[in-house]
Tab-separated table of C-alpha atoms and ligand atoms in Angstrom:
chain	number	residue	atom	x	y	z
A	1	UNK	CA	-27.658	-27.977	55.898
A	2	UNK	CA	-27.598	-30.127	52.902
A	3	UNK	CA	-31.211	-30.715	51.512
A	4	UNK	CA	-32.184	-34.228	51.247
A	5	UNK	CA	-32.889	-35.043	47.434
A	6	UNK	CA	-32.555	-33.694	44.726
A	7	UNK	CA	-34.727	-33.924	41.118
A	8	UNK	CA	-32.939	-35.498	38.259
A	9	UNK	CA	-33.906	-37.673	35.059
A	10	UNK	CA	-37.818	-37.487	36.131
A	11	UNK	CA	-37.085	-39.046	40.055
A	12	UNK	CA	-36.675	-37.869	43.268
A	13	UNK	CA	-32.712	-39.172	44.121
A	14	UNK	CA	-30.929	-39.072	46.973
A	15	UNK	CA	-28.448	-35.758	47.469
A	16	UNK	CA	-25.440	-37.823	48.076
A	17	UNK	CA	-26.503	-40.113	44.851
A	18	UNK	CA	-26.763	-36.928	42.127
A	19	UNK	CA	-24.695	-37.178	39.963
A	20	UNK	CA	-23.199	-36.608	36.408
A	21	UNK	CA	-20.390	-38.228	34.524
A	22	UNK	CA	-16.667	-36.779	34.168
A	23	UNK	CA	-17.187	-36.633	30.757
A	24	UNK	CA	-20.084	-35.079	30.184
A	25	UNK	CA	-20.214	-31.706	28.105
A	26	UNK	CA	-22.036	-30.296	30.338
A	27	UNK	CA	-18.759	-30.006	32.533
A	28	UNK	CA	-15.718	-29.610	29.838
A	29	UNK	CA	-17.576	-26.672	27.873
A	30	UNK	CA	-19.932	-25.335	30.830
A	31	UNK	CA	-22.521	-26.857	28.203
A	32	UNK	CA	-25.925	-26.266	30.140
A	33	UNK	CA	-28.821	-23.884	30.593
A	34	UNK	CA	-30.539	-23.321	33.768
A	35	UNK	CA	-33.015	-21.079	35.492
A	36	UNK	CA	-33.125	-19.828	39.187
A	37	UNK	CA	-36.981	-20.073	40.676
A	38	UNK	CA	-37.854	-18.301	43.617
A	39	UNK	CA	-40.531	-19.646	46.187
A	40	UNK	CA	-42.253	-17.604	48.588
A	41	UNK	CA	-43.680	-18.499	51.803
A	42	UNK	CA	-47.820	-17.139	50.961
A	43	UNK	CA	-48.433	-14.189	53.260
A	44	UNK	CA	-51.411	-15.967	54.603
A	45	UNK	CA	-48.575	-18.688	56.131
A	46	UNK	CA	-51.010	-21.892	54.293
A	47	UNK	CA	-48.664	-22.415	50.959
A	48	UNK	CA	-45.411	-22.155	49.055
A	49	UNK	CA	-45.583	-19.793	46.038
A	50	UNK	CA	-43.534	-20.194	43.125
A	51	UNK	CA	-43.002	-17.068	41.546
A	52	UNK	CA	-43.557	-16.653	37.439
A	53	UNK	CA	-42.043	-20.314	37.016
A	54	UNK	CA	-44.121	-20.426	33.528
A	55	UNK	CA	-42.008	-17.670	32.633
A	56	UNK	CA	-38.697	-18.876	33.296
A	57	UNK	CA	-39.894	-21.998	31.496
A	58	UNK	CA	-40.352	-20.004	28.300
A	59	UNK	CA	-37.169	-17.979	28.449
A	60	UNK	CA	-35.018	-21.916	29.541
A	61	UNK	CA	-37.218	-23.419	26.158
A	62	UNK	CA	-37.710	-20.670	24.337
A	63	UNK	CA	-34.114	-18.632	24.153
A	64	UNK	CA	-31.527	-20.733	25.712
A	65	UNK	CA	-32.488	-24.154	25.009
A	66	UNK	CA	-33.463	-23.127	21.664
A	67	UNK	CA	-30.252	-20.905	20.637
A	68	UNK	CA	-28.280	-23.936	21.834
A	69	UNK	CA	-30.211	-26.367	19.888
A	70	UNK	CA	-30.602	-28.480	22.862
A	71	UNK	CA	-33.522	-31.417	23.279
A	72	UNK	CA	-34.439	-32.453	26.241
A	73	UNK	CA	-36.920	-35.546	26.981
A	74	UNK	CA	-38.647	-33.324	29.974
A	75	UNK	CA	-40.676	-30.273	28.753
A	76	UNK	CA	-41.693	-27.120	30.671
A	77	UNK	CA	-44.697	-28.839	32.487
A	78	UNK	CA	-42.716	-31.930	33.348
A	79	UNK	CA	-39.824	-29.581	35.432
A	80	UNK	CA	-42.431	-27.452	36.709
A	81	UNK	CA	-43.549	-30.547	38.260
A	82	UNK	CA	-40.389	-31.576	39.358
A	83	UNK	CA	-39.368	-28.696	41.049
A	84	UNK	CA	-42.773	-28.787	43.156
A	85	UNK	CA	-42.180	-32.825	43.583
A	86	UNK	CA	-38.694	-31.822	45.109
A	87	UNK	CA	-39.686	-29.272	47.356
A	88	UNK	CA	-42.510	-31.126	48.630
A	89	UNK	CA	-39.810	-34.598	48.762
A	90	UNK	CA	-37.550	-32.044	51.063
A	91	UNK	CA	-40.350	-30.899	52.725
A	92	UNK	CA	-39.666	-27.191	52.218
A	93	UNK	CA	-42.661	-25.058	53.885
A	94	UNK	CA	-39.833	-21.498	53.962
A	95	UNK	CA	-38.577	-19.226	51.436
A	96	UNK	CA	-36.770	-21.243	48.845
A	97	UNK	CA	-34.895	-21.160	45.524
A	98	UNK	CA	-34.573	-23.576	43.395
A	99	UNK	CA	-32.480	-24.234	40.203
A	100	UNK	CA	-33.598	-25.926	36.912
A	101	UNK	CA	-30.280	-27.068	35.147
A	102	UNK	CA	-30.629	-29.175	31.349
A	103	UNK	CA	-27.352	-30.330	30.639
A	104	UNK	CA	-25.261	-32.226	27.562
A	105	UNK	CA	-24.355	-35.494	29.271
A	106	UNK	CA	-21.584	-37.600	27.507
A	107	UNK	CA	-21.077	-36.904	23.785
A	108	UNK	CA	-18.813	-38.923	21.565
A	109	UNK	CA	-16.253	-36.882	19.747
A	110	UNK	CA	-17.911	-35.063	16.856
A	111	UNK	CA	-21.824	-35.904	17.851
A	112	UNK	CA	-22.481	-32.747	18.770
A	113	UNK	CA	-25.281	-32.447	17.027
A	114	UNK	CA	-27.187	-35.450	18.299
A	115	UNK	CA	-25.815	-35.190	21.904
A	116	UNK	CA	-28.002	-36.413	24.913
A	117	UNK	CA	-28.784	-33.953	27.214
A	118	UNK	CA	-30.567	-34.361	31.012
A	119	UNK	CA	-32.431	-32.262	33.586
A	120	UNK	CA	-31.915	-31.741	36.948
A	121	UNK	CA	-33.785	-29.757	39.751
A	122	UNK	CA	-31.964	-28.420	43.290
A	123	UNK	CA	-33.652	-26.928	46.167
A	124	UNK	CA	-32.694	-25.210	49.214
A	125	UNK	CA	-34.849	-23.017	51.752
A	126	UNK	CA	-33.096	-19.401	51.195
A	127	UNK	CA	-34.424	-17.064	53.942
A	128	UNK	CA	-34.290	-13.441	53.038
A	129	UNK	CA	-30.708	-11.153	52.998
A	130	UNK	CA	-30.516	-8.689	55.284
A	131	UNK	CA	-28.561	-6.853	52.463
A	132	UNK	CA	-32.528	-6.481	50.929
A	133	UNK	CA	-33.131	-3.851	53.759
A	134	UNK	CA	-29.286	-1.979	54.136
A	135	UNK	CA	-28.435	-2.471	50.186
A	136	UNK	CA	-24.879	-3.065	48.590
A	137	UNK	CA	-21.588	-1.431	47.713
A	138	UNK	CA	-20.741	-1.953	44.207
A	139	UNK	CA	-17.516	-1.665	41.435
A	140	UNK	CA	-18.129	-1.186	38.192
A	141	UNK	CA	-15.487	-4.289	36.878
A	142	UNK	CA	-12.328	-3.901	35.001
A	143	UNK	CA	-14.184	-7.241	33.090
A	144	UNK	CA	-16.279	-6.558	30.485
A	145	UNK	CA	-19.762	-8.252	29.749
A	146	UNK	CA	-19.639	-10.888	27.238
A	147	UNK	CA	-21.203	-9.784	24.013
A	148	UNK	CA	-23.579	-10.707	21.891
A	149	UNK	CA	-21.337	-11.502	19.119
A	150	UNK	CA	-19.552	-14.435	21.186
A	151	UNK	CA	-21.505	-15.670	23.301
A	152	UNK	CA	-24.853	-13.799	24.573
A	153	UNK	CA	-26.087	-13.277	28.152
A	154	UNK	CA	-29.599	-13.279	27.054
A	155	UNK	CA	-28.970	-16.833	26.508
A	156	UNK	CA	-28.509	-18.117	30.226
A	157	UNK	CA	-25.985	-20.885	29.395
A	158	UNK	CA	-23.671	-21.985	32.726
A	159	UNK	CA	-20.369	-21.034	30.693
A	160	UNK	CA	-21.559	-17.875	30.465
A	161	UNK	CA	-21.251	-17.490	34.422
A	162	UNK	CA	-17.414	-17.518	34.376
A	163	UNK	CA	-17.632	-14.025	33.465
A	164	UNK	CA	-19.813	-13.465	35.960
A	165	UNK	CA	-17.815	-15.358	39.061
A	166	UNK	CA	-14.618	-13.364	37.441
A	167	UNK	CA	-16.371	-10.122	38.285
A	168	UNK	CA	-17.840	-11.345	41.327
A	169	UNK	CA	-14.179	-11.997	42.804
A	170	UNK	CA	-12.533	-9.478	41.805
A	171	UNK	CA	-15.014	-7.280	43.442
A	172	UNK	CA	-15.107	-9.406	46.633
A	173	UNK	CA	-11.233	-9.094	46.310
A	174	UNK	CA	-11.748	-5.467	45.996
A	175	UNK	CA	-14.047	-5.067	49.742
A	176	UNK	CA	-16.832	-4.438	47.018
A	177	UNK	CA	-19.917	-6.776	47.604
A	178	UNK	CA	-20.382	-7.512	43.915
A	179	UNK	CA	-19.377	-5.992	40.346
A	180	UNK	CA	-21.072	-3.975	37.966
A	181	UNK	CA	-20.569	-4.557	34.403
A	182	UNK	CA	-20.009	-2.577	31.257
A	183	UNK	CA	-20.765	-3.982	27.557
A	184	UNK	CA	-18.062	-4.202	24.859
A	185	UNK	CA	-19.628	-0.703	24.086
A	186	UNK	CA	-18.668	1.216	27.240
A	187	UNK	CA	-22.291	1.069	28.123
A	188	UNK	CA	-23.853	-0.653	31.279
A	189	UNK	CA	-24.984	-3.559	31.213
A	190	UNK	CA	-25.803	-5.742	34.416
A	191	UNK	CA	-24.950	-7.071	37.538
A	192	UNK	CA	-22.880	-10.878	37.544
A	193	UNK	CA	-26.402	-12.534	37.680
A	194	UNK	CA	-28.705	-9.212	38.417
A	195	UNK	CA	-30.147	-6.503	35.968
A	196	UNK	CA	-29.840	-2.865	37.384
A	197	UNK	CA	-31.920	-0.167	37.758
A	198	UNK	CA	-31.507	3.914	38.105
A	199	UNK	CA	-33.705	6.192	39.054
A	200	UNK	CA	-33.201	9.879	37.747
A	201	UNK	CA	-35.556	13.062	38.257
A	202	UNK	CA	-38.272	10.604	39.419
A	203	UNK	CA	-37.439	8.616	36.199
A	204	UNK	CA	-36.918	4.851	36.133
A	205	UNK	CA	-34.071	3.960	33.651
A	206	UNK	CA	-32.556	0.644	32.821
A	207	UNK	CA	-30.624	-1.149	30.035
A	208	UNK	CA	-31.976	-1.997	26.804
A	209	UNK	CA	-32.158	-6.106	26.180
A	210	UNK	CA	-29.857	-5.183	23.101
A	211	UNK	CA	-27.147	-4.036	25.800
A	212	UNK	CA	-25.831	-7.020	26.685
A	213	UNK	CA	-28.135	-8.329	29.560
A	214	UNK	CA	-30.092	-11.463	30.720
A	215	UNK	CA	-33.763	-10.308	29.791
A	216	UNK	CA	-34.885	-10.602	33.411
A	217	UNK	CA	-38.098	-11.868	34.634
A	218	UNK	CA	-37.766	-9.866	38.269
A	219	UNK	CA	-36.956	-6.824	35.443
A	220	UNK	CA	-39.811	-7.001	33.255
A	221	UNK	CA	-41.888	-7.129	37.141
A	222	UNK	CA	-40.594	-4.347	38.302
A	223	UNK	CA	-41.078	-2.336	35.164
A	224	UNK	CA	-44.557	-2.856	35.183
A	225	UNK	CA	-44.755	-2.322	38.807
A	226	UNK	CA	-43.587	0.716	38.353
A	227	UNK	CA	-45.710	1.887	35.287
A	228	UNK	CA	-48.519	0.865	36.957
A	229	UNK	CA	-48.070	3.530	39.659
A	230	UNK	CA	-47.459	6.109	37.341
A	231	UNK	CA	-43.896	6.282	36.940
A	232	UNK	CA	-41.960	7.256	33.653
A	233	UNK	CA	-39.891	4.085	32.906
A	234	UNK	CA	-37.263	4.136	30.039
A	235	UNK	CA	-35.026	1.327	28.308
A	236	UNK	CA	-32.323	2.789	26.955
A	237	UNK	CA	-28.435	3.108	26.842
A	238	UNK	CA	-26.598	4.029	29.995
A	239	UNK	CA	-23.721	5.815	30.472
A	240	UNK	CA	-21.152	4.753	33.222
A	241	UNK	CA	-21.018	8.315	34.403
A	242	UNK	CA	-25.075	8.163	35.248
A	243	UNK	CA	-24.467	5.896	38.292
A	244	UNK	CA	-22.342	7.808	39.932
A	245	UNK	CA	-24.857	10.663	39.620
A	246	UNK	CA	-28.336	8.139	39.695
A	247	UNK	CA	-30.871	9.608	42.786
A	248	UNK	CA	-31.049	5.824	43.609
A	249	UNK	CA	-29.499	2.949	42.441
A	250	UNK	CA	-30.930	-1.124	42.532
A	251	UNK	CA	-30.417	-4.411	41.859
A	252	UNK	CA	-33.009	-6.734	40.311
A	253	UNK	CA	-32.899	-10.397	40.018
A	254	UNK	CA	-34.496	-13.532	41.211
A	255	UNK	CA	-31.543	-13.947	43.922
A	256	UNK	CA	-31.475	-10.275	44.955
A	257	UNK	CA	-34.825	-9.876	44.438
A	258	UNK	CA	-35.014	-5.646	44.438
A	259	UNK	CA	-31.986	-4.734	46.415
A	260	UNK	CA	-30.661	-1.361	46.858
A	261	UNK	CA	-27.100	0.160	45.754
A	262	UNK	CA	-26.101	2.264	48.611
A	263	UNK	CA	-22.676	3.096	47.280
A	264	UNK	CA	-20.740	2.777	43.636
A	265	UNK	CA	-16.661	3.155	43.855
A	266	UNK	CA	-16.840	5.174	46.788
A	267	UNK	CA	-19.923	7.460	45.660
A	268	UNK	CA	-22.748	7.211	47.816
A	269	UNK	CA	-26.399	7.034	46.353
A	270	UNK	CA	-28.533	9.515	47.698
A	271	UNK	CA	-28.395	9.088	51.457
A	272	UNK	CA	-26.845	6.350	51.697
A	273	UNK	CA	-29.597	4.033	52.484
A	274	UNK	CA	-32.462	2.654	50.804
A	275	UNK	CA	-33.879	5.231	48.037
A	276	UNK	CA	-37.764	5.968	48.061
A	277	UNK	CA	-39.010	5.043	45.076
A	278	UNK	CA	-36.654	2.044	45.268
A	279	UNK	CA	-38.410	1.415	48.400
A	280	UNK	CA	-42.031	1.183	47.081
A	281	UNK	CA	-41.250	-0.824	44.591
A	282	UNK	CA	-39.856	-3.719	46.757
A	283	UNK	CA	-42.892	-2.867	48.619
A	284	UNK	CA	-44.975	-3.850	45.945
A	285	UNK	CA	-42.522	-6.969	44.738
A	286	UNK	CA	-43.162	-8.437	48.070
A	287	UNK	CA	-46.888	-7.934	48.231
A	288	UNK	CA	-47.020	-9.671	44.770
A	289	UNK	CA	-44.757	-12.912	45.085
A	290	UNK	CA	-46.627	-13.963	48.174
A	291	UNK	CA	-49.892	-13.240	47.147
A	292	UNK	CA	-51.197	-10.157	49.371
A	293	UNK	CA	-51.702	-8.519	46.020
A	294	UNK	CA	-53.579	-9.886	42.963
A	295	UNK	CA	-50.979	-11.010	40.435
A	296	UNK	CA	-51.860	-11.996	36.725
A	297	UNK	CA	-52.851	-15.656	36.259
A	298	UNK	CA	-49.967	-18.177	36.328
A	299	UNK	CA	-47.553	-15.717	38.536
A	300	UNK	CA	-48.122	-17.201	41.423
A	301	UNK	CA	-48.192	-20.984	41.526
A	302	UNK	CA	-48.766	-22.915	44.965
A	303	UNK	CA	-46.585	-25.628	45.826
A	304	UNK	CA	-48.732	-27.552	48.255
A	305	UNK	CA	-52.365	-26.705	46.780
A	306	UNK	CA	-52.283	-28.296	43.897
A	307	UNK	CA	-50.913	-29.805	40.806
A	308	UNK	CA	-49.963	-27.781	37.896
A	309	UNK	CA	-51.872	-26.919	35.237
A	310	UNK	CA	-51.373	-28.266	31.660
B	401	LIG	N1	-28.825	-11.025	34.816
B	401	LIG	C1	-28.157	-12.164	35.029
B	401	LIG	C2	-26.792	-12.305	34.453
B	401	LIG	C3	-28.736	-13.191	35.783
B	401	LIG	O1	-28.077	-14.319	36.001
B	401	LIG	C4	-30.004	-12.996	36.350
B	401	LIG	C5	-30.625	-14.070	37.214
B	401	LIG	N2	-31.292	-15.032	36.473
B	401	LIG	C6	-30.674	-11.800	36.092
B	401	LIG	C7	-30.057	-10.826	35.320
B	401	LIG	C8	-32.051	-11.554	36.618
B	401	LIG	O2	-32.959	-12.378	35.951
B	401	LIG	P1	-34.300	-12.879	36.676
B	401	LIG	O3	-34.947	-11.679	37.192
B	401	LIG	O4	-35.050	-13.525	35.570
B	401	LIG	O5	-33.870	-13.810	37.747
């Protein structure tokens, strides 16, 4: 079902009335930034929790916005606002994700420079994927991550999702449910709009943020998660061959939250199903993004308690 409004400009507007112009960059060159949120119903059933929004503020303002050179009349606190405004205006009370979008509107020939840009906010309850529990079957693509030298995935810039969706497809195409992608090095990098983990001899292993990746927020979670219970965790380069021989495989992301690779081009991981350190670890994501465990201040922000703080 359709959600009822959307957030755009600094109002609440009606879905069917959200819209953009033909000829705004935004559309011709893919020119816009956005973030995915996650909100998660509080385990004590009385609020909505939006998880580390302040974070994916700072990496919207602070790396994409910013490497793009891109204004926008609505700062962090104002969209943060928004996106609890909208799912309050759609009455959302369920799991939900929403997306933060800042866009180049219409730009005369040449202004690029001084081109307007906008904001816009959509919402929609997202109840769990079973795939969470019985994990994925993966390809690792033919396509190869952008790079860094044309146009980086750290910076999460719409355009930049074509290489994604390519993968995607093809995967889809191939009976796969999504791709796995190598950098222009031969090395792995990520998932179409996921980082990956491996777990080796008990050790936690995933991509460096100089391989070609989005520098996750769900990533940098689980990492501490996982140091915080004792486990080794490196950042480093990884070989193709080490997924096909990884104890346990995941997927982390906003989206997927921690989701587990059960099989890579035919190879199964482990025993097929869910790995067990993989397994604590979503544990312990759960318990965190709604609130059952104490997360640091500013994780965890409520939806329907109270305004946001400046
Ligand atoms: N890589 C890509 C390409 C992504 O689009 C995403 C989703 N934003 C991620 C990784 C995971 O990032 P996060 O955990 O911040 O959602």
């Amino acid at each position: 079902m359709k959600p009822q409004h959307t957030w755009m400009n600094g109002r609440i507007v009606p879905w069917d009335e959200s819209r953009i112009h033909v000829n705004s960059d935004a559309l011709l060159r893919g020119a816009s930034v956005f973030e995915g949120l996650r909100a998660y119903r509080s385990a004590d059933g009385g609020d909505l929790l939006l998880f580390r929004v302040h974070d994916h503020m700072h990496r919207l303002f602070g790396t994409s916005m910013r490497f793009l050179r891109m204004r926008s009349a609505y700062g962090p606190v104002e969209l943060v606002q928004g996106v609890i405004d909208l799912l309050r205006a759609n009455e959302v009370h369920d799991d939900a994700h929403a997306r933060v979008v800042v866009y180049f509107d219409e730009t005369e020939w040449g202004r690029e420079l001084d081109a307007p840009t906008g904001a816009y906010v959509l919402a929609f309850e997202r109840p769990q994927s079973p795939k969470v529990r019985t994990g994925v079957r993966v390809t690792l693509s033919p396509w190869r991550r952008l790079s860094d030298n044309a146009m980086s995935p750290r910076v999460k810039a719409s355009a930049n999702y074509l290489n994604s969706r390519v993968a995607m497809v093809d995967a889809r195409v191939k009976g796969y449910d999504t791709a796995l992608l190598l950098n222009d090095r031969g090395k792995v990098s990520e998932g179409p709009g996921q980082n990956v983990f491996l777990v080796r001899d008990g050790v936690l292993i995933t991509p460096r943020k100089t391989d070609a990746i989005l520098e996750g927020v769900t990533r940098a979670t689980v990492m501490e998660l996982a140091a915080a219970r004792d486990v080794r965790v490196e950042e480093r380069e990884v070989d193709p061959t080490e997924l096909y021989v990884a104890d346990e495989l995941f997927f982390a992301g906003t989206a997927v939250e921690v989701q587990p690779i059960v099989e890579i081009d035919g190879y199964q991981v482990g025993d097929g199903t869910m790995g067990a350190l993989t397994g604590r670890l979503q544990t312990a994501y759960f318990d965190l993004v709604r609130g059952r465990t104490a997360a640091p201040d500013g994780w965890c922000t409520p939806v329907y308690g109270q305004r946001v703080a400046v």
